[in-house]
Amino acid sequence: MPSKKADENRDKELSIEESFEVLDTIIEKLSDKDTPLEEAFKEYNRGIELVKKVNGSLDMVEKKLIQLQPEE
């Protein structure tokens, strides 16, 4: 299993779409009753960090769109 630091570094390079795919995978793992508690906790924390990253990325996109809109 990759280390937490390796996951963090890899997650920083993901696009928004790729981040959503990883989040879907995390949700599947968390929904699986056979996932060990320790692994589920690590995946949960990874998911929280990814959600924060995606929110930040979406905020930047929204600000750029607002700047591109013509003034009324």
PDB file of N, CA and C in Angstrom:
ATOM      1  N   MET A   1       0.849  -1.175   0.000  1.00  0.00           N
ATOM      2  CA  MET A   1       0.000   0.000   0.000  1.00  0.00           C
ATOM      3  C   MET A   1       0.894   1.237   0.000  1.00  0.00           C
ATOM      4  N   PRO A   2       0.600   2.241  -0.874  1.00  0.00           N
ATOM      5  CA  PRO A   2       1.412   3.448  -0.920  1.00  0.00           C
ATOM      6  C   PRO A   2       1.325   4.222   0.392  1.00  0.00           C
ATOM      7  N   SER A   3       2.387   4.968   0.675  1.00  0.00           N
ATOM      8  CA  SER A   3       2.388   5.762   1.898  1.00  0.00           C
ATOM      9  C   SER A   3       1.454   6.954   1.752  1.00  0.00           C
ATOM     10  N   LYS A   4       1.112   7.548   2.885  1.00  0.00           N
ATOM     11  CA  LYS A   4       0.233   8.724   2.875  1.00  0.00           C
ATOM     12  C   LYS A   4       0.881   9.847   2.077  1.00  0.00           C
ATOM     13  N   LYS A   5       2.192  10.031   2.241  1.00  0.00           N
ATOM     14  CA  LYS A   5       2.908  11.091   1.530  1.00  0.00           C
ATOM     15  C   LYS A   5       2.857  10.860   0.023  1.00  0.00           C
ATOM     16  N   ALA A   6       2.994   9.602  -0.407  1.00  0.00           N
ATOM     17  CA  ALA A   6       2.929   9.276  -1.831  1.00  0.00           C
ATOM     18  C   ALA A   6       1.542   9.593  -2.385  1.00  0.00           C
ATOM     19  N   ASP A   7       0.494   9.253  -1.615  1.00  0.00           N
ATOM     20  CA  ASP A   7      -0.877   9.572  -2.040  1.00  0.00           C
ATOM     21  C   ASP A   7      -1.060  11.085  -2.151  1.00  0.00           C
ATOM     22  N   GLU A   8      -0.556  11.836  -1.171  1.00  0.00           N
ATOM     23  CA  GLU A   8      -0.701  13.291  -1.182  1.00  0.00           C
ATOM     24  C   GLU A   8      -0.017  13.890  -2.401  1.00  0.00           C
ATOM     25  N   ASN A   9       1.201  13.447  -2.688  1.00  0.00           N
ATOM     26  CA  ASN A   9       1.925  13.972  -3.847  1.00  0.00           C
ATOM     27  C   ASN A   9       1.212  13.635  -5.143  1.00  0.00           C
ATOM     28  N   ARG A  10       0.734  12.407  -5.252  1.00  0.00           N
ATOM     29  CA  ARG A  10       0.021  11.987  -6.461  1.00  0.00           C
ATOM     30  C   ARG A  10      -1.296  12.751  -6.599  1.00  0.00           C
ATOM     31  N   ASP A  11      -2.000  12.955  -5.493  1.00  0.00           N
ATOM     32  CA  ASP A  11      -3.293  13.639  -5.526  1.00  0.00           C
ATOM     33  C   ASP A  11      -3.154  15.105  -5.929  1.00  0.00           C
ATOM     34  N   LYS A  12      -2.029  15.734  -5.602  1.00  0.00           N
ATOM     35  CA  LYS A  12      -1.824  17.146  -5.957  1.00  0.00           C
ATOM     36  C   LYS A  12      -1.788  17.349  -7.463  1.00  0.00           C
ATOM     37  N   GLU A  13      -1.388  16.325  -8.200  1.00  0.00           N
ATOM     38  CA  GLU A  13      -1.241  16.425  -9.648  1.00  0.00           C
ATOM     39  C   GLU A  13      -2.509  16.059 -10.417  1.00  0.00           C
ATOM     40  N   LEU A  14      -3.546  15.617  -9.724  1.00  0.00           N
ATOM     41  CA  LEU A  14      -4.770  15.172 -10.389  1.00  0.00           C
ATOM     42  C   LEU A  14      -5.595  16.346 -10.891  1.00  0.00           C
ATOM     43  N   SER A  15      -6.238  16.142 -12.031  1.00  0.00           N
ATOM     44  CA  SER A  15      -7.208  17.123 -12.519  1.00  0.00           C
ATOM     45  C   SER A  15      -8.481  16.991 -11.675  1.00  0.00           C
ATOM     46  N   ILE A  16      -9.391  17.910 -11.871  1.00  0.00           N
ATOM     47  CA  ILE A  16     -10.666  17.853 -11.140  1.00  0.00           C
ATOM     48  C   ILE A  16     -11.391  16.545 -11.473  1.00  0.00           C
ATOM     49  N   GLU A  17     -11.419  16.193 -12.747  1.00  0.00           N
ATOM     50  CA  GLU A  17     -12.111  14.970 -13.166  1.00  0.00           C
ATOM     51  C   GLU A  17     -11.464  13.731 -12.562  1.00  0.00           C
ATOM     52  N   GLU A  18     -10.127  13.700 -12.570  1.00  0.00           N
ATOM     53  CA  GLU A  18      -9.415  12.559 -11.996  1.00  0.00           C
ATOM     54  C   GLU A  18      -9.658  12.477 -10.486  1.00  0.00           C
ATOM     55  N   SER A  19      -9.730  13.634  -9.842  1.00  0.00           N
ATOM     56  CA  SER A  19     -10.001  13.660  -8.401  1.00  0.00           C
ATOM     57  C   SER A  19     -11.370  13.055  -8.101  1.00  0.00           C
ATOM     58  N   PHE A  20     -12.360  13.368  -8.925  1.00  0.00           N
ATOM     59  CA  PHE A  20     -13.691  12.794  -8.732  1.00  0.00           C
ATOM     60  C   PHE A  20     -13.661  11.269  -8.914  1.00  0.00           C
ATOM     61  N   GLU A  21     -12.860  10.793  -9.864  1.00  0.00           N
ATOM     62  CA  GLU A  21     -12.736   9.343 -10.059  1.00  0.00           C
ATOM     63  C   GLU A  21     -12.122   8.683  -8.822  1.00  0.00           C
ATOM     64  N   VAL A  22     -11.085   9.308  -8.267  1.00  0.00           N
ATOM     65  CA  VAL A  22     -10.459   8.771  -7.057  1.00  0.00           C
ATOM     66  C   VAL A  22     -11.454   8.804  -5.900  1.00  0.00           C
ATOM     67  N   LEU A  23     -12.218   9.888  -5.792  1.00  0.00           N
ATOM     68  CA  LEU A  23     -13.221   9.975  -4.730  1.00  0.00           C
ATOM     69  C   LEU A  23     -14.265   8.868  -4.872  1.00  0.00           C
ATOM     70  N   ASP A  24     -14.658   8.564  -6.099  1.00  0.00           N
ATOM     71  CA  ASP A  24     -15.600   7.449  -6.315  1.00  0.00           C
ATOM     72  C   ASP A  24     -15.013   6.128  -5.821  1.00  0.00           C
ATOM     73  N   THR A  25     -13.724   5.921  -6.100  1.00  0.00           N
ATOM     74  CA  THR A  25     -13.049   4.706  -5.646  1.00  0.00           C
ATOM     75  C   THR A  25     -12.999   4.657  -4.121  1.00  0.00           C
ATOM     76  N   ILE A  26     -12.718   5.790  -3.507  1.00  0.00           N
ATOM     77  CA  ILE A  26     -12.673   5.861  -2.041  1.00  0.00           C
ATOM     78  C   ILE A  26     -14.040   5.534  -1.452  1.00  0.00           C
ATOM     79  N   ILE A  27     -15.083   6.068  -2.055  1.00  0.00           N
ATOM     80  CA  ILE A  27     -16.444   5.794  -1.577  1.00  0.00           C
ATOM     81  C   ILE A  27     -16.745   4.302  -1.664  1.00  0.00           C
ATOM     82  N   GLU A  28     -16.328   3.667  -2.771  1.00  0.00           N
ATOM     83  CA  GLU A  28     -16.535   2.220  -2.904  1.00  0.00           C
ATOM     84  C   GLU A  28     -15.824   1.459  -1.795  1.00  0.00           C
ATOM     85  N   LYS A  29     -14.572   1.855  -1.505  1.00  0.00           N
ATOM     86  CA  LYS A  29     -13.807   1.184  -0.451  1.00  0.00           C
ATOM     87  C   LYS A  29     -14.475   1.380   0.906  1.00  0.00           C
ATOM     88  N   LEU A  30     -14.951   2.592   1.171  1.00  0.00           N
ATOM     89  CA  LEU A  30     -15.588   2.870   2.456  1.00  0.00           C
ATOM     90  C   LEU A  30     -16.923   2.141   2.587  1.00  0.00           C
ATOM     91  N   SER A  31     -17.570   1.860   1.467  1.00  0.00           N
ATOM     92  CA  SER A  31     -18.848   1.154   1.488  1.00  0.00           C
ATOM     93  C   SER A  31     -18.679  -0.350   1.631  1.00  0.00           C
ATOM     94  N   ASP A  32     -17.482  -0.835   1.351  1.00  0.00           N
ATOM     95  CA  ASP A  32     -17.199  -2.267   1.424  1.00  0.00           C
ATOM     96  C   ASP A  32     -17.000  -2.684   2.882  1.00  0.00           C
ATOM     97  N   LYS A  33     -17.828  -3.585   3.345  1.00  0.00           N
ATOM     98  CA  LYS A  33     -17.747  -4.043   4.738  1.00  0.00           C
ATOM     99  C   LYS A  33     -16.455  -4.788   5.035  1.00  0.00           C
ATOM    100  N   ASP A  34     -15.774  -5.262   4.003  1.00  0.00           N
ATOM    101  CA  ASP A  34     -14.547  -6.024   4.201  1.00  0.00           C
ATOM    102  C   ASP A  34     -13.296  -5.137   4.303  1.00  0.00           C
ATOM    103  N   THR A  35     -13.458  -3.836   4.093  1.00  0.00           N
ATOM    104  CA  THR A  35     -12.314  -2.932   4.209  1.00  0.00           C
ATOM    105  C   THR A  35     -11.933  -2.796   5.676  1.00  0.00           C
ATOM    106  N   PRO A  36     -10.673  -3.085   6.008  1.00  0.00           N
ATOM    107  CA  PRO A  36     -10.243  -2.962   7.411  1.00  0.00           C
ATOM    108  C   PRO A  36     -10.395  -1.527   7.917  1.00  0.00           C
ATOM    109  N   LEU A  37     -10.677  -1.397   9.189  1.00  0.00           N
ATOM    110  CA  LEU A  37     -10.932  -0.087   9.787  1.00  0.00           C
ATOM    111  C   LEU A  37      -9.775   0.885   9.564  1.00  0.00           C
ATOM    112  N   GLU A  38      -8.555   0.421   9.745  1.00  0.00           N
ATOM    113  CA  GLU A  38      -7.395   1.302   9.572  1.00  0.00           C
ATOM    114  C   GLU A  38      -7.310   1.831   8.142  1.00  0.00           C
ATOM    115  N   GLU A  39      -7.524   0.943   7.167  1.00  0.00           N
ATOM    116  CA  GLU A  39      -7.502   1.363   5.765  1.00  0.00           C
ATOM    117  C   GLU A  39      -8.655   2.324   5.476  1.00  0.00           C
ATOM    118  N   ALA A  40      -9.831   2.042   6.020  1.00  0.00           N
ATOM    119  CA  ALA A  40     -10.986   2.917   5.819  1.00  0.00           C
ATOM    120  C   ALA A  40     -10.705   4.308   6.372  1.00  0.00           C
ATOM    121  N   PHE A  41     -10.066   4.373   7.528  1.00  0.00           N
ATOM    122  CA  PHE A  41      -9.737   5.661   8.127  1.00  0.00           C
ATOM    123  C   PHE A  41      -8.754   6.438   7.249  1.00  0.00           C
ATOM    124  N   LYS A  42      -7.743   5.748   6.709  1.00  0.00           N
ATOM    125  CA  LYS A  42      -6.774   6.398   5.816  1.00  0.00           C
ATOM    126  C   LYS A  42      -7.465   6.907   4.549  1.00  0.00           C
ATOM    127  N   GLU A  43      -8.321   6.075   3.988  1.00  0.00           N
ATOM    128  CA  GLU A  43      -9.034   6.471   2.767  1.00  0.00           C
ATOM    129  C   GLU A  43      -9.984   7.645   3.033  1.00  0.00           C
ATOM    130  N   TYR A  44     -10.635   7.621   4.193  1.00  0.00           N
ATOM    131  CA  TYR A  44     -11.526   8.721   4.572  1.00  0.00           C
ATOM    132  C   TYR A  44     -10.737  10.028   4.629  1.00  0.00           C
ATOM    133  N   ASN A  45      -9.581  10.006   5.289  1.00  0.00           N
ATOM    134  CA  ASN A  45      -8.752  11.206   5.388  1.00  0.00           C
ATOM    135  C   ASN A  45      -8.263  11.662   4.018  1.00  0.00           C
ATOM    136  N   ARG A  46      -7.886  10.712   3.177  1.00  0.00           N
ATOM    137  CA  ARG A  46      -7.470  11.049   1.812  1.00  0.00           C
ATOM    138  C   ARG A  46      -8.626  11.706   1.062  1.00  0.00           C
ATOM    139  N   GLY A  47      -9.819  11.167   1.235  1.00  0.00           N
ATOM    140  CA  GLY A  47     -10.992  11.738   0.581  1.00  0.00           C
ATOM    141  C   GLY A  47     -11.273  13.162   1.037  1.00  0.00           C
ATOM    142  N   ILE A  48     -11.136  13.406   2.333  1.00  0.00           N
ATOM    143  CA  ILE A  48     -11.351  14.764   2.866  1.00  0.00           C
ATOM    144  C   ILE A  48     -10.362  15.737   2.227  1.00  0.00           C
ATOM    145  N   GLU A  49      -9.100  15.334   2.132  1.00  0.00           N
ATOM    146  CA  GLU A  49      -8.084  16.202   1.519  1.00  0.00           C
ATOM    147  C   GLU A  49      -8.381  16.435   0.042  1.00  0.00           C
ATOM    148  N   LEU A  50      -8.832  15.399  -0.650  1.00  0.00           N
ATOM    149  CA  LEU A  50      -9.184  15.563  -2.069  1.00  0.00           C
ATOM    150  C   LEU A  50     -10.371  16.504  -2.243  1.00  0.00           C
ATOM    151  N   VAL A  51     -11.354  16.399  -1.376  1.00  0.00           N
ATOM    152  CA  VAL A  51     -12.516  17.288  -1.456  1.00  0.00           C
ATOM    153  C   VAL A  51     -12.073  18.748  -1.262  1.00  0.00           C
ATOM    154  N   LYS A  52     -11.172  18.979  -0.321  1.00  0.00           N
ATOM    155  CA  LYS A  52     -10.652  20.337  -0.102  1.00  0.00           C
ATOM    156  C   LYS A  52      -9.942  20.844  -1.351  1.00  0.00           C
ATOM    157  N   LYS A  53      -9.132  19.976  -1.971  1.00  0.00           N
ATOM    158  CA  LYS A  53      -8.407  20.349  -3.185  1.00  0.00           C
ATOM    159  C   LYS A  53      -9.378  20.680  -4.317  1.00  0.00           C
ATOM    160  N   VAL A  54     -10.377  19.827  -4.498  1.00  0.00           N
ATOM    161  CA  VAL A  54     -11.354  20.043  -5.567  1.00  0.00           C
ATOM    162  C   VAL A  54     -12.138  21.333  -5.318  1.00  0.00           C
ATOM    163  N   ASN A  55     -12.538  21.575  -4.082  1.00  0.00           N
ATOM    164  CA  ASN A  55     -13.257  22.812  -3.767  1.00  0.00           C
ATOM    165  C   ASN A  55     -12.420  24.036  -4.104  1.00  0.00           C
ATOM    166  N   GLY A  56     -11.137  23.994  -3.761  1.00  0.00           N
ATOM    167  CA  GLY A  56     -10.239  25.099  -4.088  1.00  0.00           C
ATOM    168  C   GLY A  56     -10.114  25.293  -5.585  1.00  0.00           C
ATOM    169  N   SER A  57      -9.980  24.197  -6.317  1.00  0.00           N
ATOM    170  CA  SER A  57      -9.872  24.273  -7.777  1.00  0.00           C
ATOM    171  C   SER A  57     -11.149  24.831  -8.397  1.00  0.00           C
ATOM    172  N   LEU A  58     -12.290  24.380  -7.901  1.00  0.00           N
ATOM    173  CA  LEU A  58     -13.568  24.877  -8.435  1.00  0.00           C
ATOM    174  C   LEU A  58     -13.762  26.351  -8.112  1.00  0.00           C
ATOM    175  N   ASP A  59     -13.309  26.780  -6.936  1.00  0.00           N
ATOM    176  CA  ASP A  59     -13.391  28.203  -6.585  1.00  0.00           C
ATOM    177  C   ASP A  59     -12.561  29.046  -7.555  1.00  0.00           C
ATOM    178  N   MET A  60     -11.364  28.560  -7.905  1.00  0.00           N
ATOM    179  CA  MET A  60     -10.516  29.293  -8.849  1.00  0.00           C
ATOM    180  C   MET A  60     -11.175  29.377 -10.223  1.00  0.00           C
ATOM    181  N   VAL A  61     -11.757  28.281 -10.668  1.00  0.00           N
ATOM    182  CA  VAL A  61     -12.437  28.271 -11.967  1.00  0.00           C
ATOM    183  C   VAL A  61     -13.605  29.258 -11.951  1.00  0.00           C
ATOM    184  N   GLU A  62     -14.369  29.254 -10.857  1.00  0.00           N
ATOM    185  CA  GLU A  62     -15.505  30.165 -10.751  1.00  0.00           C
ATOM    186  C   GLU A  62     -15.047  31.623 -10.804  1.00  0.00           C
ATOM    187  N   LYS A  63     -13.974  31.959 -10.116  1.00  0.00           N
ATOM    188  CA  LYS A  63     -13.459  33.326 -10.127  1.00  0.00           C
ATOM    189  C   LYS A  63     -13.011  33.733 -11.523  1.00  0.00           C
ATOM    190  N   LYS A  64     -12.369  32.816 -12.247  1.00  0.00           N
ATOM    191  CA  LYS A  64     -11.938  33.112 -13.615  1.00  0.00           C
ATOM    192  C   LYS A  64     -13.138  33.335 -14.521  1.00  0.00           C
ATOM    193  N   LEU A  65     -14.196  32.530 -14.338  1.00  0.00           N
ATOM    194  CA  LEU A  65     -15.404  32.707 -15.146  1.00  0.00           C
ATOM    195  C   LEU A  65     -16.070  34.037 -14.882  1.00  0.00           C
ATOM    196  N   ILE A  66     -16.091  34.438 -13.608  1.00  0.00           N
ATOM    197  CA  ILE A  66     -16.679  35.720 -13.243  1.00  0.00           C
ATOM    198  C   ILE A  66     -15.896  36.861 -13.907  1.00  0.00           C
ATOM    199  N   GLN A  67     -14.572  36.748 -13.944  1.00  0.00           N
ATOM    200  CA  GLN A  67     -13.742  37.778 -14.562  1.00  0.00           C
ATOM    201  C   GLN A  67     -13.976  37.848 -16.068  1.00  0.00           C
ATOM    202  N   LEU A  68     -14.295  36.729 -16.677  1.00  0.00           N
ATOM    203  CA  LEU A  68     -14.499  36.691 -18.120  1.00  0.00           C
ATOM    204  C   LEU A  68     -15.877  37.192 -18.550  1.00  0.00           C
ATOM    205  N   GLN A  69     -16.819  37.218 -17.610  1.00  0.00           N
ATOM    206  CA  GLN A  69     -18.168  37.662 -17.950  1.00  0.00           C
ATOM    207  C   GLN A  69     -18.155  39.171 -18.243  1.00  0.00           C
ATOM    208  N   PRO A  70     -18.854  39.556 -19.319  1.00  0.00           N
ATOM    209  CA  PRO A  70     -18.932  40.981 -19.614  1.00  0.00           C
ATOM    210  C   PRO A  70     -19.745  41.726 -18.541  1.00  0.00           C
ATOM    211  N   GLU A  71     -19.319  42.933 -18.277  1.00  0.00           N
ATOM    212  CA  GLU A  71     -20.062  43.732 -17.278  1.00  0.00           C
ATOM    213  C   GLU A  71     -21.371  44.194 -17.882  1.00  0.00           C
ATOM    214  N   GLU A  72     -22.374  44.255 -17.038  1.00  0.00           N
ATOM    215  CA  GLU A  72     -23.703  44.679 -17.525  1.00  0.00           C
ATOM    216  C   GLU A  72     -23.907  46.137 -17.318  1.00  0.00           C
TER     217      GLU A  72
END
